[in-house]
Short mmCIF file of C-alpha atoms in Angstrom, two decimals:
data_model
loop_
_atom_site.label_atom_id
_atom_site.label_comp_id
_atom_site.label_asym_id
_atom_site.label_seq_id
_atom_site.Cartn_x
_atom_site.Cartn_y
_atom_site.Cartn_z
CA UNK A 164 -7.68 10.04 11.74
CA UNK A 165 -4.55 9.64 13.33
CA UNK A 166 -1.66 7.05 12.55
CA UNK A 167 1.58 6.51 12.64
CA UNK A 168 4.56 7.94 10.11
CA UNK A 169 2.01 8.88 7.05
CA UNK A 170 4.38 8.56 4.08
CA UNK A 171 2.27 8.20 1.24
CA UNK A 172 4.24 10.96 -0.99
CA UNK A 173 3.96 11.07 -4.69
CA UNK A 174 6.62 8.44 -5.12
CA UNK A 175 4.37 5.65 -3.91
CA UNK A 176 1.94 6.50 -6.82
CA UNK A 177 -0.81 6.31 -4.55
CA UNK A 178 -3.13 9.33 -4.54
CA UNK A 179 -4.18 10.36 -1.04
CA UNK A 180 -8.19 10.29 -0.02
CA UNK A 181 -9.71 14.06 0.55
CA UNK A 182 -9.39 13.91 4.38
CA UNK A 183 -5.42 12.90 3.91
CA UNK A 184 -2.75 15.46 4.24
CA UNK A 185 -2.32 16.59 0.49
CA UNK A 186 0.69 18.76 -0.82
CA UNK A 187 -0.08 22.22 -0.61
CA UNK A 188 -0.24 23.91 -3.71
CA UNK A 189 0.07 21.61 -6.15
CA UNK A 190 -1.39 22.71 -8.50
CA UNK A 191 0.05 23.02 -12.19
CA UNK A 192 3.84 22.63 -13.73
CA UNK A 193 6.28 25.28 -13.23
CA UNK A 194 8.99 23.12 -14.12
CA UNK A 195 12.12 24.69 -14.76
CA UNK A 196 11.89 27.33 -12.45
CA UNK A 197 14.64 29.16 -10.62
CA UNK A 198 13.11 29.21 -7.76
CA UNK A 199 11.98 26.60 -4.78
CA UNK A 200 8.04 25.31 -4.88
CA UNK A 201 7.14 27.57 -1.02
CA UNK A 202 8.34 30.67 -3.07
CA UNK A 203 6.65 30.77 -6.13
CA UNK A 204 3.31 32.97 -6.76
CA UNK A 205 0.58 31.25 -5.67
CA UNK A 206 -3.31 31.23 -6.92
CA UNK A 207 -5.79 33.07 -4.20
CA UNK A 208 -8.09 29.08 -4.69
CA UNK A 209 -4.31 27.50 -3.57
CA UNK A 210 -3.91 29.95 -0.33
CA UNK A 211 -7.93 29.19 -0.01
CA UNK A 212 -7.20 25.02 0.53
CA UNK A 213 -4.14 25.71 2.39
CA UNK A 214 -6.72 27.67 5.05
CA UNK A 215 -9.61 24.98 5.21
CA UNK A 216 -6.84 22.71 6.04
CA UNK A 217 -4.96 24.37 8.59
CA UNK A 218 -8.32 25.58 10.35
CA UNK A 219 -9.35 21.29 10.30
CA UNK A 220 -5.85 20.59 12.06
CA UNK A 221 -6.71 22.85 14.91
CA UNK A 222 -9.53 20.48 15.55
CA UNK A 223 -7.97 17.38 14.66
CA UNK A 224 -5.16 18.54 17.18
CA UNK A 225 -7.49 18.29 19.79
CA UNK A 226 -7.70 14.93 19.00
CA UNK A 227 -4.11 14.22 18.59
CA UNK A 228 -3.63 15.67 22.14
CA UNK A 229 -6.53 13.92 23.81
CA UNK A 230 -5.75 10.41 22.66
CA UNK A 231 -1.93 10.89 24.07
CA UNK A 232 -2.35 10.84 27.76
CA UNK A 233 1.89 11.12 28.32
CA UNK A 234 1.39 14.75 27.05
CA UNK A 235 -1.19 15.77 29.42
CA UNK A 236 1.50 16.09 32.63
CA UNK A 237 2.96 18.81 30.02
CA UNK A 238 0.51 20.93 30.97
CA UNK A 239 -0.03 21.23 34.63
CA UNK A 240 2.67 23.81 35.24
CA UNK A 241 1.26 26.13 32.78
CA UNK A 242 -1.95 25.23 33.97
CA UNK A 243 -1.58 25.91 37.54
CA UNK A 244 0.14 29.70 36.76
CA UNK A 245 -2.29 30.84 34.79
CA UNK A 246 -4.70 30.34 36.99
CA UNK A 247 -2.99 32.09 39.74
CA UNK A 248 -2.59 34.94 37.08
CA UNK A 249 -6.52 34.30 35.89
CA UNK A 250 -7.45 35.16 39.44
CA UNK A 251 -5.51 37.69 39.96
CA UNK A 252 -6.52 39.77 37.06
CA UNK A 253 -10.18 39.27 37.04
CA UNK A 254 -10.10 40.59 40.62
CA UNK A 255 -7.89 43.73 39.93
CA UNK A 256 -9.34 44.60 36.45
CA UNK A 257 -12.81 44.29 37.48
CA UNK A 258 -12.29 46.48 40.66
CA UNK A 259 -10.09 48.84 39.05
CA UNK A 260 -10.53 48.87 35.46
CA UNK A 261 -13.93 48.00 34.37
CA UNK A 262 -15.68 51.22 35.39
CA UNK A 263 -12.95 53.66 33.55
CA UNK A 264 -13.48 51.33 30.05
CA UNK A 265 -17.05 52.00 30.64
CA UNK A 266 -17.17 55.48 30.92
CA UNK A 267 -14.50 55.89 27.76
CA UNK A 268 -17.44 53.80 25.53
CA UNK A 269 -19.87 56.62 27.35
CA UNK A 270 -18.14 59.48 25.72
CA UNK A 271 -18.75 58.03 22.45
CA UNK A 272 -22.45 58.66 23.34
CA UNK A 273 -22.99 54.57 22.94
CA UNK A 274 -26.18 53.09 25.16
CA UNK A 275 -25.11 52.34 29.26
CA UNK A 276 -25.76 49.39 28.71
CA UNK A 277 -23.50 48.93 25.85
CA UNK A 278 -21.44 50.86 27.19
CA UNK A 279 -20.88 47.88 30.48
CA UNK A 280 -21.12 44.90 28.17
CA UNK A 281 -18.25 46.41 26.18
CA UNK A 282 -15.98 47.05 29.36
CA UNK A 283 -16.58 43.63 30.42
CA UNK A 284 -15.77 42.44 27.15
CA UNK A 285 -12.45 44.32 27.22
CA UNK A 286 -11.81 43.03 31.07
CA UNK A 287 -11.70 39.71 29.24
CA UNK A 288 -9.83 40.36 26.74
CA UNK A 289 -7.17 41.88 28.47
CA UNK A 290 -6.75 38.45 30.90
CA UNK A 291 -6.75 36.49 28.02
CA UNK A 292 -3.55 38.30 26.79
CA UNK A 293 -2.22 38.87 30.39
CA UNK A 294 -2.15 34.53 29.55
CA UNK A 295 -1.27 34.79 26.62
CA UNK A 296 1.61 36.62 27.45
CA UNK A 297 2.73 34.71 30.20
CA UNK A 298 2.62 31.30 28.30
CA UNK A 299 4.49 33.29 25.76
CA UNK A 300 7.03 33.71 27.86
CA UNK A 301 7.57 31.09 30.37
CA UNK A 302 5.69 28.51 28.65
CA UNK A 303 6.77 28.13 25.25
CA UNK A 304 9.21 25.56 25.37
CA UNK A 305 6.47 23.22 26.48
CA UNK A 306 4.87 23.50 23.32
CA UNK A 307 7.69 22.82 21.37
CA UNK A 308 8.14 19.34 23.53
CA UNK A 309 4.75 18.39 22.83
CA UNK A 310 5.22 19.27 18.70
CA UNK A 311 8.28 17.63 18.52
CA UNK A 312 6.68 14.18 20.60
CA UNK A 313 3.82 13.96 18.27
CA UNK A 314 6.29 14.41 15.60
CA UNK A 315 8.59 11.80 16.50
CA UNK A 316 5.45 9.53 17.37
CA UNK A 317 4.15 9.85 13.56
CA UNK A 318 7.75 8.50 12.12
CA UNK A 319 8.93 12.21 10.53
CA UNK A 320 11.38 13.22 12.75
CA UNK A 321 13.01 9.68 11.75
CA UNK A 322 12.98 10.60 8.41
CA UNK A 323 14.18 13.79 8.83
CA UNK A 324 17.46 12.16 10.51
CA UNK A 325 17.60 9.39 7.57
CA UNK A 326 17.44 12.06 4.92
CA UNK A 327 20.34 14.48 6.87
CA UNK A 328 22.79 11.13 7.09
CA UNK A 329 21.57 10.31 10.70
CA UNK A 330 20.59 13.45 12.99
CA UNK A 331 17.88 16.11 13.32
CA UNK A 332 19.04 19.26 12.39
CA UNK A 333 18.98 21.95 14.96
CA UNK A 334 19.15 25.62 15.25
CA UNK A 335 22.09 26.90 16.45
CA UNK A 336 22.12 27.98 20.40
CA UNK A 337 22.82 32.02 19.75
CA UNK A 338 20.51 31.71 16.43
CA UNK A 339 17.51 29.73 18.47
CA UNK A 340 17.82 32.04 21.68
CA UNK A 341 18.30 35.35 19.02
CA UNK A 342 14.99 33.92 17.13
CA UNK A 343 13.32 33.56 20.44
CA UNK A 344 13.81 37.16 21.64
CA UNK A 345 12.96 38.41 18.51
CA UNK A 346 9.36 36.73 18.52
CA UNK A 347 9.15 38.12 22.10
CA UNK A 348 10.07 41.87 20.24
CA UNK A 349 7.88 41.03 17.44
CA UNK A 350 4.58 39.65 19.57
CA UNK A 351 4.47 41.61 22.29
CA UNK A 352 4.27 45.31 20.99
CA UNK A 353 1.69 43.90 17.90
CA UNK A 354 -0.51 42.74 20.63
CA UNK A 355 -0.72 45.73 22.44
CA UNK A 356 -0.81 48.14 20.29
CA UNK A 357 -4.36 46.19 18.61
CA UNK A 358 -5.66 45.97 21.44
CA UNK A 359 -7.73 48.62 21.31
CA UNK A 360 -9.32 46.36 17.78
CA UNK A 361 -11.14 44.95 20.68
CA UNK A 362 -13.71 47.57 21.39
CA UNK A 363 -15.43 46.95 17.91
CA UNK A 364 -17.84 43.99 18.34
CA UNK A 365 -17.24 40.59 16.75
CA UNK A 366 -15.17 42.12 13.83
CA UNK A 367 -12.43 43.70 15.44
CA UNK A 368 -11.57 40.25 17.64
CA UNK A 369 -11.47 38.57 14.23
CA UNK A 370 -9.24 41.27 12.95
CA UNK A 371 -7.34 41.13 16.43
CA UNK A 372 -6.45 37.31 15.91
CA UNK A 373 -5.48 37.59 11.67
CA UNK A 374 -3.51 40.12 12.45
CA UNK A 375 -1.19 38.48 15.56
CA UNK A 376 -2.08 34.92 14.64
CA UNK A 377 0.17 33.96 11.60
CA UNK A 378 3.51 35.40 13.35
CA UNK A 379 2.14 33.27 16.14
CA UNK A 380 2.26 30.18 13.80
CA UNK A 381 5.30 30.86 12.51
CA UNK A 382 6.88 30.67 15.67
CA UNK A 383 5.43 27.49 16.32
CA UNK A 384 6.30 25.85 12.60
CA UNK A 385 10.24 28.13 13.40
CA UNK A 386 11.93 25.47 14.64
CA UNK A 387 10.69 22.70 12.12
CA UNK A 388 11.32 24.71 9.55
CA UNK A 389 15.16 24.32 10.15
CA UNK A 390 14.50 20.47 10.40
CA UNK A 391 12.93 20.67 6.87
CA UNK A 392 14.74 22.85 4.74
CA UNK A 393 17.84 24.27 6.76
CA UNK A 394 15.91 27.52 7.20
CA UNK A 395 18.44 29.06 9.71
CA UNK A 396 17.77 32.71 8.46
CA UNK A 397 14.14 34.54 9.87
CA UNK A 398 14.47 35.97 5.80
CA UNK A 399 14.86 32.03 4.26
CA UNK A 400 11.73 31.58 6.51
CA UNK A 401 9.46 34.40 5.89
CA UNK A 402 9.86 33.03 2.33
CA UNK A 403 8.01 30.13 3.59
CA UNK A 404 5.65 31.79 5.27
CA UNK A 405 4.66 34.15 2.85
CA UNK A 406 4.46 31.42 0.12
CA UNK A 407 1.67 29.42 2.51
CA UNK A 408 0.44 32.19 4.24
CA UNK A 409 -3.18 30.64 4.02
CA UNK A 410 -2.23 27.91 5.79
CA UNK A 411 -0.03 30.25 8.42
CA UNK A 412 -2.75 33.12 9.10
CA UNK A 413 -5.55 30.63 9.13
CA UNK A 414 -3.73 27.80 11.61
CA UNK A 415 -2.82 31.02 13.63
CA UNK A 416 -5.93 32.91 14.18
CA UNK A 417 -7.75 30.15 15.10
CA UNK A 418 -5.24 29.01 17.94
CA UNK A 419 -5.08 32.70 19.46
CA UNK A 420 -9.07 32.28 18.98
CA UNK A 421 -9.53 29.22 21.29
CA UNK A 422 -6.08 30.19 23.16
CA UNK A 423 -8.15 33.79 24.35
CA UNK A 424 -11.25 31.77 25.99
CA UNK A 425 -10.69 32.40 29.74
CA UNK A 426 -9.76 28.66 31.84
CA UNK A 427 -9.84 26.70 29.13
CA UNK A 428 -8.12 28.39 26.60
CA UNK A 429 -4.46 28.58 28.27
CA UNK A 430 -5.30 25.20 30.03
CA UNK A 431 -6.04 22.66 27.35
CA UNK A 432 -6.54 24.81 23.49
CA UNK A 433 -2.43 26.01 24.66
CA UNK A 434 -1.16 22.10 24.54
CA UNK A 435 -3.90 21.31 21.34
CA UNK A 436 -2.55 24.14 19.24
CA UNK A 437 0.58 22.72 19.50
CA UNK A 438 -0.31 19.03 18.50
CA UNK A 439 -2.27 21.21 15.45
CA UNK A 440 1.35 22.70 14.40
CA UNK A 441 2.82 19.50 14.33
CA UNK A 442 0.03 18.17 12.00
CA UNK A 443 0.59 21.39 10.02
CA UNK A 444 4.39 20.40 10.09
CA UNK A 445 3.98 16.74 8.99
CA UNK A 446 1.81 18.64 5.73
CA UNK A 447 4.20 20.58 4.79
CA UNK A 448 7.02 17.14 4.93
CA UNK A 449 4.93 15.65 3.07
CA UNK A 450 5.04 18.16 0.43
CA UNK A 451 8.56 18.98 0.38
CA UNK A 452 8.36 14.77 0.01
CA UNK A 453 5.99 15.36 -3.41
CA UNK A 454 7.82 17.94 -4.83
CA UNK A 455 11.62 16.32 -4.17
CA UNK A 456 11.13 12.55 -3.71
CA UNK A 457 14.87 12.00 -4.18
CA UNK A 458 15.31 14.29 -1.47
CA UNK A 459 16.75 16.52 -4.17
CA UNK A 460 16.62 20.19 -3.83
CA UNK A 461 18.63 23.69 -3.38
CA UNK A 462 18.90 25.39 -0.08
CA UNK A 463 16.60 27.47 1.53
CA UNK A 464 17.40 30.83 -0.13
CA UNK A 465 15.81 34.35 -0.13
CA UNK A 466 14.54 35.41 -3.71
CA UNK A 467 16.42 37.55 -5.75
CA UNK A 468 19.35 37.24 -3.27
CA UNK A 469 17.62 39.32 -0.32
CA UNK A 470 18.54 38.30 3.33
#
């Protein structure tokens, strides 16, 4: 259930109720250790609970987004491209491209009509990323408007300024632009080239979607991530992301997932995935908040010195 600015952190003394965002990870001591909570070695049961939760708060962002009618308007631009694009590319790659994916399943000496349900499987597929791509590129400041609206809605941006003497901190213009492309570098070529995971029914789309989807939530948690913890560096944050990468494979796979269904997916799941990453955001404030609830902490560094 949604409300506004949830800070019930350890400091209250207040335990929060099952369905409440709960620190990740908290589970035993470690005190005295060298290094910061996100970095140390985690159980496979913690990873586990960090990916029940992130896959709920790709529902419950549904919500979040539905219930906020100012954020729909966010969406018509994308909305009206990619359907353009949609229409475009069913008509080309289905009169150009779904009779040469049929006859390549044929040489495998697979049933016709395996062999057609396959191709138009892969016709699909390939508009979905033609999308995805597209949203990826001209589209992805819009999601970081609507994350950073529902998180100055629920109170944390607020905080955020209180605790860094009266201003969000930002990444800097080269760093955020240099970040950006590198995504772009990162996405694009990964996508492509397991593509062809595709052809295998059922499994290889769910190994399609783990493999892209966690870089795909990091990019959406990147720029919070400076916000939190001054995490300027792409090393100081793949420290983070490999310390909840439950939470950032699970989250991830399941937006590409609903982001891949043709209409609806770039349409509506593009703008929900978003308000998920936010929720996912406000989780992990609220456990940098149970871990350090003086606010008291080192900087974001790589282990063992490595940049």
């Amino acid at each position: 259930q949604d409300r506004p600015a949830e800070r019930h952190t350890a400091s209250n003394g207040r335990r929060p109720s099952a369905m409440e965002p709960q620190s990740f990870g908290h589970h035993g001591g470690g005190g005295g250790s060298a290094r910061q909570p996100d970095m140390a070695v985690r159980s496979p049961a913690v990873h586990g609970e960090e990916a029940v939760y992130a896959l709920y708060y790709t529902v419950r962002g549904m919500a979040t987004f539905l219930k906020r009618p100012h954020l729909w308007v966010k969406v018509i631009c994308p909305m009206l491209v990619t359907l353009v694009s949609t229409i475009v590319s069913l008509s080309v790659l289905f009169g150009m491209g779904l009779r040469p994916q049929a006859h390549l399943f044929e040489m495998l000496h697979w049933p016709g009509w395996i062999c057609w349900m396959m191709a138009v499987i892969c016709v699909l597929v390939e508009v979905s990323l033609i999308n995805l791509i597209i949203l990826l590129v001209l589209f992805g400041c819009v999601q970081s408007q609507i994350m950073r609206s529902v998180l100055e809605e629920k109170g944390i941006l607020a905080e955020l300024a209180r605790e860094n003497g009266g201003e969000v901190m930002e990444q800097y213009c080269y760093k955020d632009v240099s970040h950006s492309i590198g995504f772009l570098l990162l996405r694009l070529p990964l996508l492509i080239l397991t593509l062809p995971l595709n052809a295998i029914p059922v499994v290889g789309q769910i190994a399609w979607v783990l493999l892209n989807g966690w870089i795909y939530a990091w990019e959406l948690e990147s720029e919070f991530l400076v916000m939190l913890d001054r995490r300027f560096k792409c090393s100081h944050q793949f420290w983070f992301v490999k310390g909840h990468f439950g939470a950032f494979a699970t989250f991830g796979a399941a937006a590409m997932g609903l982001e891949l269904i043709p209409f609806v997916g770039p349409w509506v799941f593009f703008a929900t995935n978003a308000c998920g990453a936010a929720l996912l955001a406000e989780r992990f404030y609220l456990e940098k908040k149970s871990q350090h609830p003086n606010n008291e902490q080192p900087p974001a560094t790589a282990p063992d010195g490595q940049e």
